[in-house]
């Protein structure tokens, strides 16, 4: 199962696990895959705490970190975080905030207890936070990979990451985006198809992966979107992917940090229960369909804003929903891909890896047998 990229990272299996949960990063790393921590929800101080915890628990295994620096965003270039936050807050129409409050009240989601802060919701979606995040990330020697979610990272950031010998990559949803990543000198690209969880484009994985692989060859491509078992992994490797980049399936592992209500909703959902919606982040993001996503689709409701304004406008729903997950489940943000339909039980991360590898080997052996190769 080795290839140039996995050998560079020193991992046993070419399985990359995107997660917001440090315990999953460690469990996947110890099982022979590569855990990638999503940094977007963390301030620089919080990120330092998470990375130090990973360093203390992962031993000599490598891991990665994913930042979210969109190629285009409102407030681009502003590096003073307080000033940027104030400017953006002023751009949010009052009607949006009122609509969010109405939805929360209709669903009887309690107010935050006195003294609990809401925060701005701006987080790492901009240069003012993503750049210091990268500086922090580079202080941790076991980080072998930095990925960017929403576009080609700027040249100075690419040079800074590569200078320390780490690999830098980025996600893409079209061959043209992949071409831009390659032209910027990235070390790998992640091709994420329509069925994937989180921000996702509109080309299905089986169509997208070979197009991207051809577009950027010989640059390694990790296949993402709709991979939840070893047969899907075998398909991706057979098409020429250098590995699989997975997200959804780590939401329902034993080590995941989701609330019991959220994990239940993932376990119960079928593959028809997701929708691509701009209602939480301002960009098309695949999540479970619920009263919240339906409400933003109605013709009489506000249009969604761009990134990061929509995220800031709906901050109250995120925070109150996070505080009272049982009450807010019908309007909660549950990003997940179509493989949610096969996420039917909670497993240990290590078991997920081993079952996936075994099933992948079985699939590839079946194919060899079909070809008469013993
Ligand atoms: C809950 C969730 C949050 C995600 N957040 C991010 C993110 O912050 N940055 C990023 O690069 N990708 C993010 N993604 C996308 C994953 O990196 C990955 O490409 C995707 O989950 C692959 O498709 P799959 O969900 O079918 O496995 C997220 C995915 C999920 C499910």
Short mmCIF file of C-alpha atoms and ligand atoms in Angstrom, two decimals:
data_model
loop_
_atom_site.label_atom_id
_atom_site.label_comp_id
_atom_site.label_asym_id
_atom_site.label_seq_id
_atom_site.Cartn_x
_atom_site.Cartn_y
_atom_site.Cartn_z
CA UNK A 1 0.00 0.00 0.00
CA UNK A 2 3.00 2.30 -0.16
CA UNK A 3 3.55 5.07 -2.67
CA UNK A 4 5.82 8.09 -2.85
CA UNK A 5 3.56 10.32 -0.78
CA UNK A 6 2.84 7.81 1.98
CA UNK A 7 6.56 7.00 2.17
CA UNK A 8 7.36 10.70 2.45
CA UNK A 9 4.97 10.94 5.41
CA UNK A 10 6.08 7.63 6.90
CA UNK A 11 2.58 6.16 7.18
CA UNK A 12 1.57 2.53 6.81
CA UNK A 13 -1.71 3.01 4.93
CA UNK A 14 -2.62 5.82 2.51
CA UNK A 15 -5.69 6.76 4.55
CA UNK A 16 -5.97 10.43 5.49
CA UNK A 17 -8.56 11.32 8.11
CA UNK A 18 -9.85 14.86 8.29
CA UNK A 19 -11.32 15.59 11.74
CA UNK A 20 -11.89 18.43 14.18
CA UNK A 21 -11.11 16.10 17.06
CA UNK A 22 -7.58 15.66 18.42
CA UNK A 23 -8.37 12.20 19.85
CA UNK A 24 -9.23 10.98 16.35
CA UNK A 25 -5.96 12.43 14.96
CA UNK A 26 -4.03 10.44 17.53
CA UNK A 27 -6.06 7.21 17.14
CA UNK A 28 -5.74 7.27 13.34
CA UNK A 29 -2.01 8.04 13.50
CA UNK A 30 -1.39 5.17 15.87
CA UNK A 31 -3.35 2.81 13.61
CA UNK A 32 -1.11 3.61 10.64
CA UNK A 33 -3.11 6.32 8.83
CA UNK A 34 -2.59 10.09 8.89
CA UNK A 35 -4.94 12.20 11.02
CA UNK A 36 -5.45 15.78 9.86
CA UNK A 37 -6.75 18.26 12.43
CA UNK A 38 -9.19 20.89 11.09
CA UNK A 39 -7.93 24.16 12.57
CA UNK A 40 -10.75 26.45 11.49
CA UNK A 41 -12.68 26.38 14.75
CA UNK A 42 -9.68 27.28 16.88
CA UNK A 43 -8.09 30.56 17.89
CA UNK A 44 -4.29 30.48 17.71
CA UNK A 45 -4.11 29.86 21.49
CA UNK A 46 -6.62 27.01 21.31
CA UNK A 47 -4.80 25.54 18.34
CA UNK A 48 -1.54 25.55 20.31
CA UNK A 49 -3.23 23.61 23.13
CA UNK A 50 -4.66 21.04 20.68
CA UNK A 51 -1.34 20.54 18.89
CA UNK A 52 0.60 20.22 22.14
CA UNK A 53 -1.91 17.60 23.30
CA UNK A 54 -1.47 15.68 20.05
CA UNK A 55 2.34 15.92 20.37
CA UNK A 56 2.10 14.50 23.90
CA UNK A 57 -0.04 11.54 22.82
CA UNK A 58 0.92 10.57 19.27
CA UNK A 59 4.48 9.41 20.01
CA UNK A 60 6.65 9.47 16.91
CA UNK A 61 3.73 9.29 14.45
CA UNK A 62 3.12 12.09 11.95
CA UNK A 63 -0.04 14.15 11.53
CA UNK A 64 -1.41 17.02 9.47
CA UNK A 65 -3.34 20.25 9.97
CA UNK A 66 -5.98 21.79 7.73
CA UNK A 67 -6.56 25.54 7.55
CA UNK A 68 -9.33 27.43 5.79
CA UNK A 69 -8.11 30.37 3.81
CA UNK A 70 -10.58 31.12 1.01
CA UNK A 71 -9.15 32.55 -2.18
CA UNK A 72 -11.88 35.22 -2.01
CA UNK A 73 -13.49 36.54 1.15
CA UNK A 74 -15.03 39.75 2.46
CA UNK A 75 -12.43 41.77 4.31
CA UNK A 76 -9.46 40.20 2.48
CA UNK A 77 -6.13 41.75 3.35
CA UNK A 78 -7.18 43.22 6.70
CA UNK A 79 -4.76 41.89 9.32
CA UNK A 80 -6.12 43.60 12.44
CA UNK A 81 -8.59 41.03 13.74
CA UNK A 82 -10.65 43.39 15.93
CA UNK A 83 -10.94 45.95 13.17
CA UNK A 84 -11.85 43.28 10.62
CA UNK A 85 -14.47 41.80 12.95
CA UNK A 86 -16.07 45.21 13.53
CA UNK A 87 -16.14 45.99 9.79
CA UNK A 88 -17.77 42.67 9.00
CA UNK A 89 -20.32 42.88 11.87
CA UNK A 90 -21.52 46.20 10.40
CA UNK A 91 -22.15 44.51 7.04
CA UNK A 92 -24.65 41.96 8.41
CA UNK A 93 -28.28 43.01 7.78
CA UNK A 94 -30.45 43.12 10.92
CA UNK A 95 -33.07 40.95 9.15
CA UNK A 96 -30.67 38.02 9.10
CA UNK A 97 -30.01 38.17 12.82
CA UNK A 98 -33.76 38.44 13.51
CA UNK A 99 -34.51 35.45 11.28
CA UNK A 100 -31.97 33.35 13.16
CA UNK A 101 -33.48 34.39 16.53
CA UNK A 102 -36.97 33.51 15.29
CA UNK A 103 -35.82 30.03 14.26
CA UNK A 104 -34.15 29.46 17.62
CA UNK A 105 -37.21 30.69 19.52
CA UNK A 106 -39.62 28.61 17.40
CA UNK A 107 -37.61 25.55 18.40
CA UNK A 108 -37.49 26.52 22.09
CA UNK A 109 -33.69 26.64 22.17
CA UNK A 110 -32.83 28.41 25.47
CA UNK A 111 -30.84 31.64 25.66
CA UNK A 112 -27.20 31.34 26.77
CA UNK A 113 -26.72 31.58 30.54
CA UNK A 114 -25.68 35.06 31.70
CA UNK A 115 -21.95 35.69 31.31
CA UNK A 116 -21.40 33.17 28.50
CA UNK A 117 -19.89 34.82 25.45
CA UNK A 118 -21.10 34.37 21.90
CA UNK A 119 -17.86 35.31 20.09
CA UNK A 120 -17.87 36.78 16.60
CA UNK A 121 -17.89 33.56 14.58
CA UNK A 122 -15.09 34.88 12.41
CA UNK A 123 -12.52 32.26 13.43
CA UNK A 124 -9.93 31.05 10.95
CA UNK A 125 -11.65 32.03 7.72
CA UNK A 126 -9.30 34.86 6.89
CA UNK A 127 -5.67 35.86 6.67
CA UNK A 128 -5.74 37.58 10.08
CA UNK A 129 -6.23 34.22 11.81
CA UNK A 130 -4.98 31.68 9.24
CA UNK A 131 -1.50 33.24 8.94
CA UNK A 132 -0.71 33.12 12.70
CA UNK A 133 -2.24 29.62 12.73
CA UNK A 134 0.36 28.53 10.17
CA UNK A 135 3.14 30.03 12.29
CA UNK A 136 1.91 27.98 15.25
CA UNK A 137 1.53 24.81 13.16
CA UNK A 138 5.12 25.04 11.96
CA UNK A 139 6.37 24.95 15.57
CA UNK A 140 5.27 21.29 15.79
CA UNK A 141 7.79 18.90 14.21
CA UNK A 142 5.39 15.95 13.76
CA UNK A 143 3.21 18.00 11.41
CA UNK A 144 4.15 16.67 7.99
CA UNK A 145 1.30 18.15 5.99
CA UNK A 146 -0.69 21.38 5.84
CA UNK A 147 -3.80 21.50 3.68
CA UNK A 148 -5.95 24.44 2.70
CA UNK A 149 -9.67 23.93 2.34
CA UNK A 150 -10.93 26.63 0.05
CA UNK A 151 -8.45 27.63 -2.61
CA UNK A 152 -4.81 27.87 -3.59
CA UNK A 153 -2.85 29.22 -0.61
CA UNK A 154 -0.93 32.46 -1.28
CA UNK A 155 2.70 32.01 -2.50
CA UNK A 156 4.31 33.30 0.73
CA UNK A 157 2.38 30.76 2.78
CA UNK A 158 3.33 27.93 0.39
CA UNK A 159 7.01 28.90 0.61
CA UNK A 160 6.86 29.21 4.41
CA UNK A 161 5.35 25.73 4.83
CA UNK A 162 7.67 24.06 2.33
CA UNK A 163 10.76 25.74 3.82
CA UNK A 164 10.41 23.53 6.87
CA UNK A 165 10.22 20.40 4.74
CA UNK A 166 6.47 19.94 5.20
CA UNK A 167 4.09 19.19 2.36
CA UNK A 168 1.40 21.66 1.41
CA UNK A 169 -1.77 20.73 -0.42
CA UNK A 170 -5.26 22.00 -1.06
CA UNK A 171 -8.73 20.70 -1.77
CA UNK A 172 -10.39 21.14 -5.14
CA UNK A 173 -13.70 20.33 -6.80
CA UNK A 174 -12.78 20.87 -10.47
CA UNK A 175 -9.78 20.01 -12.70
CA UNK A 176 -9.25 23.76 -13.28
CA UNK A 177 -8.83 24.40 -9.55
CA UNK A 178 -6.46 21.46 -9.35
CA UNK A 179 -4.44 22.96 -12.20
CA UNK A 180 -4.12 26.24 -10.27
CA UNK A 181 -2.90 24.34 -7.20
CA UNK A 182 -0.31 22.52 -9.32
CA UNK A 183 0.84 25.76 -10.93
CA UNK A 184 1.35 27.25 -7.45
CA UNK A 185 3.84 24.46 -6.67
CA UNK A 186 1.76 22.52 -4.12
CA UNK A 187 2.95 19.03 -3.15
CA UNK A 188 -0.41 17.27 -3.55
CA UNK A 189 -4.08 17.99 -4.21
CA UNK A 190 -7.22 16.55 -2.68
CA UNK A 191 -9.99 16.02 -5.24
CA UNK A 192 -13.30 16.14 -3.43
CA UNK A 193 -16.44 15.04 -5.26
CA UNK A 194 -20.03 16.21 -4.84
CA UNK A 195 -21.04 13.47 -2.40
CA UNK A 196 -18.49 14.54 0.23
CA UNK A 197 -19.29 16.22 3.55
CA UNK A 198 -18.56 19.88 4.25
CA UNK A 199 -17.82 22.35 1.45
CA UNK A 200 -18.16 20.56 -1.81
CA UNK A 201 -18.56 21.20 -5.52
CA UNK A 202 -21.01 19.73 -7.99
CA UNK A 203 -18.98 17.09 -9.86
CA UNK A 204 -19.39 13.51 -8.63
CA UNK A 205 -16.29 11.72 -7.32
CA UNK A 206 -16.11 8.98 -9.97
CA UNK A 207 -16.08 11.64 -12.69
CA UNK A 208 -13.82 14.09 -10.86
CA UNK A 209 -10.97 11.90 -9.59
CA UNK A 210 -9.59 10.70 -12.95
CA UNK A 211 -10.02 14.18 -14.45
CA UNK A 212 -7.95 15.73 -11.66
CA UNK A 213 -5.39 12.93 -11.74
CA UNK A 214 -4.88 13.51 -15.48
CA UNK A 215 -4.82 17.29 -15.06
CA UNK A 216 -2.01 17.43 -12.52
CA UNK A 217 0.01 14.24 -13.21
CA UNK A 218 2.57 13.38 -11.89
CA UNK A 219 1.48 15.37 -8.81
CA UNK A 220 -0.12 13.02 -6.25
CA UNK A 221 -3.89 13.26 -5.88
CA UNK A 222 -5.80 12.12 -2.80
CA UNK A 223 -9.38 11.06 -3.58
CA UNK A 224 -12.13 12.46 -1.36
CA UNK A 225 -15.89 12.48 -1.27
CA UNK A 226 -17.95 9.38 -0.62
CA UNK A 227 -15.23 7.09 0.71
CA UNK A 228 -16.39 5.12 3.71
CA UNK A 229 -15.22 1.57 3.08
CA UNK A 230 -12.47 -0.49 1.49
CA UNK A 231 -14.29 -1.08 -1.79
CA UNK A 232 -14.52 2.67 -2.34
CA UNK A 233 -10.85 2.96 -1.38
CA UNK A 234 -9.94 0.24 -3.90
CA UNK A 235 -11.84 2.14 -6.60
CA UNK A 236 -9.94 5.35 -5.83
CA UNK A 237 -6.53 3.61 -5.81
CA UNK A 238 -7.40 1.77 -9.03
CA UNK A 239 -8.11 5.09 -10.71
CA UNK A 240 -4.63 6.30 -9.79
CA UNK A 241 -5.21 8.16 -6.52
CA UNK A 242 -2.23 8.25 -4.14
CA UNK A 243 -4.54 7.70 -1.20
CA UNK A 244 -7.96 8.47 0.23
CA UNK A 245 -8.91 11.62 2.14
CA UNK A 246 -11.90 10.91 4.33
CA UNK A 247 -14.02 13.09 6.61
CA UNK A 248 -17.56 11.96 7.34
CA UNK A 249 -16.77 8.54 8.70
CA UNK A 250 -14.72 9.99 11.59
CA UNK A 251 -17.78 11.77 12.95
CA UNK A 252 -19.22 8.55 14.35
CA UNK A 253 -16.13 6.85 15.80
CA UNK A 254 -15.70 6.12 19.49
CA UNK A 255 -13.06 8.84 19.88
CA UNK A 256 -15.18 11.57 18.18
CA UNK A 257 -16.31 14.52 20.25
CA UNK A 258 -19.83 15.06 18.84
CA UNK A 259 -22.83 15.34 21.16
CA UNK A 260 -24.87 12.13 21.60
CA UNK A 261 -27.79 13.85 19.80
CA UNK A 262 -25.63 14.66 16.80
CA UNK A 263 -24.05 11.22 16.61
CA UNK A 264 -27.55 9.66 16.81
CA UNK A 265 -28.70 11.81 13.89
CA UNK A 266 -25.74 10.61 11.80
CA UNK A 267 -26.36 6.96 12.67
CA UNK A 268 -30.06 7.25 11.78
CA UNK A 269 -29.66 9.17 8.49
CA UNK A 270 -29.81 7.63 5.02
CA UNK A 271 -27.81 8.79 2.01
CA UNK A 272 -30.87 10.76 0.84
CA UNK A 273 -30.91 12.90 3.97
CA UNK A 274 -28.10 15.32 3.09
CA UNK A 275 -28.31 18.58 1.16
CA UNK A 276 -25.80 21.13 -0.12
CA UNK A 277 -26.72 24.38 1.59
CA UNK A 278 -25.16 27.83 1.98
CA UNK A 279 -27.17 28.46 5.13
CA UNK A 280 -24.38 28.04 7.68
CA UNK A 281 -21.16 29.14 6.01
CA UNK A 282 -22.19 31.09 2.91
CA UNK A 283 -20.65 28.50 0.56
CA UNK A 284 -22.28 25.23 -0.59
CA UNK A 285 -21.69 22.79 2.21
CA UNK A 286 -23.13 19.28 2.50
CA UNK A 287 -24.99 18.63 5.73
CA UNK A 288 -28.02 16.81 7.07
CA UNK A 289 -31.29 18.29 5.84
CA UNK A 290 -33.41 19.61 8.71
CA UNK A 291 -35.77 22.46 9.69
CA UNK A 292 -32.87 24.92 9.46
CA UNK A 293 -31.80 24.08 5.90
CA UNK A 294 -35.45 23.98 4.76
CA UNK A 295 -36.17 27.36 6.38
CA UNK A 296 -33.37 29.08 4.41
CA UNK A 297 -34.72 27.60 1.16
CA UNK A 298 -38.17 29.21 1.52
CA UNK A 299 -38.86 32.09 -0.90
CA UNK A 300 -39.88 34.47 1.93
CA UNK A 301 -36.62 34.11 3.90
CA UNK A 302 -33.39 36.19 3.62
CA UNK A 303 -30.85 35.30 0.94
CA UNK A 304 -27.73 33.74 2.36
CA UNK A 305 -24.70 36.06 2.61
CA UNK A 306 -21.14 35.40 1.44
CA UNK A 307 -18.32 33.91 3.51
CA UNK A 308 -17.61 34.79 6.30
CA UNK A 309 -20.68 37.04 6.79
CA UNK A 310 -23.22 34.19 6.80
CA UNK A 311 -21.23 32.33 9.42
CA UNK A 312 -21.15 35.45 11.59
CA UNK A 313 -24.85 36.16 10.99
CA UNK A 314 -25.84 32.69 12.20
CA UNK A 315 -23.34 32.64 15.08
CA UNK A 316 -26.11 32.69 17.66
CA UNK A 317 -27.56 29.45 16.26
CA UNK A 318 -24.15 27.76 16.38
CA UNK A 319 -23.48 28.81 19.95
CA UNK A 320 -26.95 28.27 21.44
CA UNK A 321 -27.29 25.05 19.44
CA UNK A 322 -23.90 23.83 20.68
CA UNK A 323 -24.87 24.67 24.28
CA UNK A 324 -28.23 22.85 24.07
CA UNK A 325 -27.72 20.12 21.44
CA UNK A 326 -30.77 18.07 22.43
CA UNK A 327 -33.12 21.04 22.05
CA UNK A 328 -31.49 22.33 18.87
CA UNK A 329 -31.12 19.08 16.96
CA UNK A 330 -33.78 20.01 14.33
CA UNK A 331 -31.93 23.20 13.42
CA UNK A 332 -28.36 22.08 14.13
CA UNK A 333 -25.41 22.26 11.74
CA UNK A 334 -24.58 18.62 10.96
CA UNK A 335 -22.05 18.62 8.12
CA UNK A 336 -21.67 15.15 6.63
CA UNK A 337 -21.46 13.47 3.23
CA UNK A 338 -23.68 10.96 1.50
CA UNK A 339 -21.82 8.03 3.08
CA UNK A 340 -23.76 8.90 6.21
CA UNK A 341 -26.17 6.21 4.99
CA UNK A 342 -23.52 3.56 5.74
CA UNK A 343 -22.49 5.02 9.10
CA UNK A 344 -24.68 2.75 11.17
CA UNK A 345 -22.63 1.96 14.23
CA UNK A 346 -19.97 3.52 16.41
CA UNK A 347 -16.57 1.86 15.94
CA UNK A 348 -13.04 2.48 17.23
CA UNK A 349 -10.93 4.50 14.79
CA UNK A 350 -8.34 1.70 14.66
CA UNK A 351 -11.06 -0.82 13.67
CA UNK A 352 -12.28 1.53 10.95
CA UNK A 353 -8.74 1.63 9.49
CA UNK A 354 -8.13 -2.12 9.71
CA UNK A 355 -11.54 -3.05 8.26
CA UNK A 356 -11.04 -0.57 5.45
CA UNK A 357 -7.60 -1.91 4.59
CA UNK A 358 -8.78 -5.53 4.67
CA UNK A 359 -11.78 -4.80 2.49
CA UNK A 360 -9.60 -2.84 0.07
CA UNK A 361 -7.15 -5.75 -0.22
CA UNK A 362 -10.05 -8.21 -0.78
CA UNK A 363 -11.44 -5.98 -3.52
CA UNK A 364 -8.11 -5.61 -5.28
CA UNK A 365 -7.49 -9.37 -5.03
CA UNK A 366 -10.92 -10.05 -6.54
CA UNK A 367 -9.96 -7.81 -9.45
CA UNK A 368 -6.63 -9.59 -9.89
CA UNK A 369 -8.48 -12.90 -9.88
CA UNK A 370 -10.88 -11.58 -12.54
CA UNK A 371 -7.85 -10.81 -14.70
CA UNK A 372 -6.44 -14.26 -14.12
CA UNK A 373 -3.47 -12.93 -12.11
CA UNK A 374 -2.78 -15.20 -9.12
C1 LIG B 1 -17.85 17.75 9.52
C2 LIG B 1 -16.96 18.09 8.39
C3 LIG B 1 -16.23 19.26 8.44
C4 LIG B 1 -15.34 19.55 7.42
N1 LIG B 1 -14.57 20.67 7.52
C5 LIG B 1 -13.56 20.85 6.65
C6 LIG B 1 -12.59 21.88 6.85
O1 LIG B 1 -12.67 22.66 7.81
N2 LIG B 1 -11.56 21.95 5.99
C7 LIG B 1 -11.41 21.06 4.94
O2 LIG B 1 -10.44 21.13 4.21
N3 LIG B 1 -12.32 20.12 4.70
C8 LIG B 1 -13.38 19.98 5.54
N4 LIG B 1 -14.27 18.97 5.33
C9 LIG B 1 -14.12 18.11 4.15
C10 LIG B 1 -13.14 16.96 4.44
O3 LIG B 1 -11.83 17.45 4.51
C11 LIG B 1 -13.19 15.87 3.38
O4 LIG B 1 -12.69 16.38 2.17
C12 LIG B 1 -14.56 15.31 3.13
O5 LIG B 1 -15.20 15.01 4.34
C13 LIG B 1 -14.44 14.04 2.26
O6 LIG B 1 -15.68 13.50 1.93
P1 LIG B 1 -16.48 12.46 2.87
O7 LIG B 1 -17.16 13.32 3.87
O8 LIG B 1 -17.43 11.79 1.96
O9 LIG B 1 -15.46 11.54 3.50
C14 LIG B 1 -15.20 18.68 6.31
C15 LIG B 1 -15.97 17.52 6.25
C16 LIG B 1 -16.85 17.21 7.27
C17 LIG B 1 -17.66 15.96 7.19
#
